[in-house]
PDB file of C-alpha atoms in Angstrom:
ATOM      1  CA  MET A   1      30.384 -13.596   1.532  1.00 41.00           C
ATOM      2  CA  SER A   2      27.664 -11.046   1.118  1.00 49.00           C
ATOM      3  CA  PHE A   3      27.005  -8.589   3.916  1.00 62.00           C
ATOM      4  CA  PRO A   4      23.035  -7.620   3.887  1.00 71.00           C
ATOM      5  CA  TRP A   5      23.784  -4.602   5.947  1.00 69.00           C
ATOM      6  CA  LEU A   6      25.610  -3.082   3.189  1.00 74.00           C
ATOM      7  CA  SER A   7      22.854  -3.195   0.574  1.00 79.00           C
ATOM      8  CA  TRP A   8      21.612  -0.279   2.547  1.00 87.00           C
ATOM      9  CA  GLY A   9      24.998   1.552   2.197  1.00 89.00           C
ATOM     10  CA  TYR A  10      25.638   4.003   5.352  1.00 94.00           C
ATOM     11  CA  THR A  11      22.109   3.261   6.897  1.00 93.00           C
ATOM     12  CA  GLY A  12      22.788  -0.347   7.060  1.00 93.00           C
ATOM     13  CA  LEU A  13      26.442   0.409   8.582  1.00 94.00           C
ATOM     14  CA  GLY A  14      24.789   2.249  11.131  1.00 95.00           C
ATOM     15  CA  LEU A  15      21.835   0.033  12.211  1.00 94.00           C
ATOM     16  CA  SER A  16      24.570  -2.729  12.220  1.00 93.00           C
ATOM     17  CA  ALA A  17      26.611  -0.720  14.736  1.00 94.00           C
ATOM     18  CA  PHE A  18      23.568   0.118  16.844  1.00 95.00           C
ATOM     19  CA  LEU A  19      22.474  -3.318  16.865  1.00 93.00           C
ATOM     20  CA  GLY A  20      25.879  -4.705  17.637  1.00 91.00           C
ATOM     21  CA  ALA A  21      26.095  -2.722  20.812  1.00 91.00           C
ATOM     22  CA  THR A  22      23.160  -4.372  22.112  1.00 87.00           C
ATOM     23  CA  ILE A  23      22.876  -7.799  23.749  1.00 80.00           C
ATOM     24  CA  LEU A  24      22.028  -9.153  20.293  1.00 82.00           C
ATOM     25  CA  PRO A  25      24.636 -11.543  19.202  1.00 79.00           C
ATOM     26  CA  LEU A  26      25.834  -9.421  16.319  1.00 84.00           C
ATOM     27  CA  SER A  27      28.918  -8.139  15.071  1.00 86.00           C
ATOM     28  CA  SER A  28      29.153  -4.521  13.902  1.00 89.00           C
ATOM     29  CA  GLU A  29      33.121  -4.837  13.555  1.00 90.00           C
ATOM     30  CA  VAL A  30      32.460  -7.394  10.655  1.00 90.00           C
ATOM     31  CA  THR A  31      30.076  -5.201   9.018  1.00 91.00           C
ATOM     32  CA  PHE A  32      32.279  -2.104   9.473  1.00 94.00           C
ATOM     33  CA  THR A  33      35.370  -4.160   8.016  1.00 93.00           C
ATOM     34  CA  ALA A  34      33.336  -5.186   5.099  1.00 92.00           C
ATOM     35  CA  ALA A  35      32.132  -1.633   4.433  1.00 93.00           C
ATOM     36  CA  LEU A  36      35.753  -0.454   4.177  1.00 94.00           C
ATOM     37  CA  LEU A  37      36.543  -3.403   1.908  1.00 91.00           C
ATOM     38  CA  ALA A  38      33.646  -2.510  -0.299  1.00 90.00           C
ATOM     39  CA  GLY A  39      34.931   0.631  -0.691  1.00 91.00           C
ATOM     40  CA  LEU A  40      32.717   3.051   1.554  1.00 93.00           C
ATOM     41  CA  ASP A  41      34.377   6.283   2.584  1.00 95.00           C
ATOM     42  CA  PRO A  42      36.721   5.512   5.578  1.00 94.00           C
ATOM     43  CA  GLY A  43      35.902   8.763   7.563  1.00 95.00           C
ATOM     44  CA  LEU A  44      32.052   8.826   6.833  1.00 97.00           C
ATOM     45  CA  SER A  45      32.061   4.863   7.682  1.00 96.00           C
ATOM     46  CA  LEU A  46      33.865   5.818  11.104  1.00 97.00           C
ATOM     47  CA  LEU A  47      31.493   8.447  11.752  1.00 98.00           C
ATOM     48  CA  VAL A  48      28.397   6.581  11.191  1.00 97.00           C
ATOM     49  CA  ALA A  49      29.530   3.480  12.856  1.00 97.00           C
ATOM     50  CA  SER A  50      30.582   5.358  15.904  1.00 97.00           C
ATOM     51  CA  LEU A  51      27.282   7.337  16.182  1.00 97.00           C
ATOM     52  CA  GLY A  52      25.251   4.008  15.654  1.00 97.00           C
ATOM     53  CA  ASN A  53      27.351   2.246  18.300  1.00 96.00           C
ATOM     54  CA  GLY A  54      27.195   5.240  20.824  1.00 97.00           C
ATOM     55  CA  ALA A  55      23.573   5.522  20.614  1.00 97.00           C
ATOM     56  CA  ALA A  56      23.009   2.010  21.361  1.00 96.00           C
ATOM     57  CA  VAL A  57      25.721   2.127  24.446  1.00 96.00           C
ATOM     58  CA  MET A  58      23.723   5.166  25.907  1.00 97.00           C
ATOM     59  CA  LEU A  59      20.344   3.288  25.426  1.00 96.00           C
ATOM     60  CA  ASN A  60      21.805   0.414  27.045  1.00 94.00           C
ATOM     61  CA  TYR A  61      22.897   2.758  29.936  1.00 96.00           C
ATOM     62  CA  GLY A  62      19.343   4.141  30.223  1.00 95.00           C
ATOM     63  CA  LEU A  63      17.878   0.826  29.769  1.00 91.00           C
ATOM     64  CA  GLY A  64      19.867   0.007  32.948  1.00 91.00           C
ATOM     65  CA  ARG A  65      19.269   3.089  34.835  1.00 91.00           C
ATOM     66  CA  PHE A  66      15.618   3.074  34.404  1.00 89.00           C
ATOM     67  CA  GLY A  67      14.546  -0.535  33.347  1.00 84.00           C
ATOM     68  CA  ARG A  68      16.498  -2.959  35.263  1.00 76.00           C
ATOM     69  CA  ASP A  69      13.118  -3.780  37.353  1.00 77.00           C
ATOM     70  CA  ARG A  70      11.761  -4.798  34.259  1.00 80.00           C
ATOM     71  CA  LEU A  71      14.449  -6.947  32.805  1.00 72.00           C
ATOM     72  CA  SER A  72      13.331 -10.587  32.194  1.00 74.00           C
ATOM     73  CA  PRO A  73      15.202 -13.217  34.725  1.00 76.00           C
ATOM     74  CA  LYS A  74      16.968 -14.400  31.548  1.00 78.00           C
ATOM     75  CA  THR A  75      18.344 -11.007  30.743  1.00 73.00           C
ATOM     76  CA  ILE A  76      19.490 -10.423  34.402  1.00 73.00           C
ATOM     77  CA  GLY A  77      21.200 -13.900  34.236  1.00 75.00           C
ATOM     78  CA  LYS A  78      23.176 -12.632  31.111  1.00 73.00           C
ATOM     79  CA  LEU A  79      24.352  -9.460  33.016  1.00 75.00           C
ATOM     80  CA  ALA A  80      25.411 -11.324  36.098  1.00 77.00           C
ATOM     81  CA  PRO A  81      29.131 -11.433  35.123  1.00 80.00           C
ATOM     82  CA  ALA A  82      29.344  -7.753  34.049  1.00 79.00           C
ATOM     83  CA  ASP A  83      27.256  -6.967  37.379  1.00 79.00           C
ATOM     84  CA  ARG A  84      29.896  -8.793  39.618  1.00 82.00           C
ATOM     85  CA  LEU A  85      32.778  -7.123  37.523  1.00 79.00           C
ATOM     86  CA  VAL A  86      31.343  -3.500  38.126  1.00 79.00           C
ATOM     87  CA  ALA A  87      30.544  -4.197  41.715  1.00 78.00           C
ATOM     88  CA  ARG A  88      34.222  -5.190  42.276  1.00 83.00           C
ATOM     89  CA  TRP A  89      36.305  -2.862  40.111  1.00 84.00           C
ATOM     90  CA  GLY A  90      33.765   0.068  39.875  1.00 80.00           C
ATOM     91  CA  ARG A  91      34.248   2.693  37.100  1.00 84.00           C
ATOM     92  CA  PRO A  92      37.659   1.137  35.993  1.00 89.00           C
ATOM     93  CA  ALA A  93      35.726  -1.829  34.814  1.00 89.00           C
ATOM     94  CA  LEU A  94      34.130   0.273  32.121  1.00 92.00           C
ATOM     95  CA  LEU A  95      37.546   0.195  30.258  1.00 93.00           C
ATOM     96  CA  LEU A  96      36.673  -3.081  29.147  1.00 91.00           C
ATOM     97  CA  SER A  97      33.191  -1.891  27.641  1.00 91.00           C
ATOM     98  CA  TRP A  98      34.734  -2.237  24.139  1.00 89.00           C
ATOM     99  CA  LEU A  99      35.304  -5.834  24.338  1.00 87.00           C
ATOM    100  CA  PRO A 100      32.835  -8.479  22.510  1.00 81.00           C
ATOM    101  CA  VAL A 101      30.537 -10.258  24.694  1.00 79.00           C
ATOM    102  CA  ILE A 102      31.287  -8.641  28.186  1.00 84.00           C
ATOM    103  CA  GLY A 103      31.183  -4.800  27.047  1.00 89.00           C
ATOM    104  CA  ASP A 104      27.583  -4.485  26.094  1.00 89.00           C
ATOM    105  CA  PRO A 105      26.123  -5.982  29.364  1.00 88.00           C
ATOM    106  CA  LEU A 106      28.718  -3.765  31.358  1.00 90.00           C
ATOM    107  CA  THR A 107      27.065  -0.845  29.793  1.00 93.00           C
ATOM    108  CA  ILE A 108      23.774  -1.927  31.003  1.00 90.00           C
ATOM    109  CA  VAL A 109      25.101  -2.875  34.537  1.00 88.00           C
ATOM    110  CA  ALA A 110      26.739   0.622  34.592  1.00 91.00           C
ATOM    111  CA  GLY A 111      23.248   2.234  34.372  1.00 92.00           C
ATOM    112  CA  ALA A 112      21.600  -0.116  36.725  1.00 87.00           C
ATOM    113  CA  LEU A 113      24.377   0.706  39.472  1.00 85.00           C
ATOM    114  CA  ARG A 114      23.809   4.409  38.977  1.00 86.00           C
ATOM    115  CA  VAL A 115      27.331   5.310  37.404  1.00 90.00           C
ATOM    116  CA  PRO A 116      27.014   9.137  36.734  1.00 93.00           C
ATOM    117  CA  VAL A 117      26.172   9.540  33.031  1.00 96.00           C
ATOM    118  CA  LEU A 118      29.126  11.769  32.165  1.00 96.00           C
ATOM    119  CA  PRO A 119      31.910   9.530  33.345  1.00 94.00           C
ATOM    120  CA  PHE A 120      30.174   6.690  31.733  1.00 96.00           C
ATOM    121  CA  ALA A 121      30.259   8.546  28.577  1.00 97.00           C
ATOM    122  CA  LEU A 122      33.803   9.984  28.629  1.00 96.00           C
ATOM    123  CA  ILE A 123      35.066   6.256  29.417  1.00 96.00           C
ATOM    124  CA  CYS A 124      32.675   4.379  27.128  1.00 96.00           C
ATOM    125  CA  LEU A 125      32.160   6.337  23.912  1.00 97.00           C
ATOM    126  CA  PRO A 126      35.821   7.095  23.140  1.00 97.00           C
ATOM    127  CA  LEU A 127      36.575   3.399  23.529  1.00 96.00           C
ATOM    128  CA  ARG A 128      34.118   2.228  20.887  1.00 94.00           C
ATOM    129  CA  VAL A 129      35.521   4.920  18.377  1.00 97.00           C
ATOM    130  CA  ALA A 130      38.854   3.709  19.247  1.00 96.00           C
ATOM    131  CA  ARG A 131      37.929   0.142  18.333  1.00 95.00           C
ATOM    132  CA  TYR A 132      36.575   1.431  14.821  1.00 96.00           C
ATOM    133  CA  VAL A 133      39.767   3.394  14.284  1.00 96.00           C
ATOM    134  CA  ALA A 134      42.051   0.324  15.084  1.00 95.00           C
ATOM    135  CA  LEU A 135      39.789  -1.717  12.499  1.00 94.00           C
ATOM    136  CA  MET A 136      40.076   1.009   9.729  1.00 95.00           C
ATOM    137  CA  LEU A 137      44.039   1.326  10.366  1.00 94.00           C
ATOM    138  CA  ALA A 138      44.299  -2.540  10.183  1.00 93.00           C
ATOM    139  CA  VAL A 139      42.167  -2.477   6.992  1.00 91.00           C
ATOM    140  CA  ASP A 140      44.222   0.174   5.376  1.00 83.00           C
ATOM    141  CA  GLY A 141      47.490  -1.543   6.313  1.00 78.00           C
ATOM    142  CA  TRP A 142      46.193  -4.903   4.730  1.00 77.00           C
ATOM    143  CA  MET A 143      45.049  -3.213   1.602  1.00 68.00           C
ATOM    144  CA  ARG A 144      48.509  -1.589   0.858  1.00 62.00           C
TER     145      ARG A 144
END
C-alpha cells in the first residue's frame, strides 16, 4: 500500500497529523506508522507529528471558542455527542480527546464551552503525544 503523504517526507507527515486532528475523516496514526515502517527517524517523526497534531488541536479549540456561532448546522450536529459529554463531565471529558472520532469534536466543544486554554492544553496536548509514543513503541516492538 502506498502512502501519498510520505512522498512529501516529514512535511507530509506533519500535514497528515494536522489534518488528522480536524473533523476530516483522516487517520494520522496510519501515516505515522507508515513513516516509521518506511524508515523515517522515529524521534523526528514523533516531533513533527506531535507539532502538527497539537497545532490542529489548538486550532479546533480556537474555532470552537471564537467561531461556534458561525458553524453550519451539519457541523453542529456532528459536535452534539461531544457537547453532551463535556457538558456532563466537564474538563475530565477531555481525557478522551485523544480517541478517534470523538476526540477532535471534544476539542472544538471545549473551546465553545470556554474551557480555559491552559488546562485544555495541559490535558489534550500530552495525550496526543502519548498516542504517538505508544504507536512508536508498538512499531519498534513489532520490528524486532
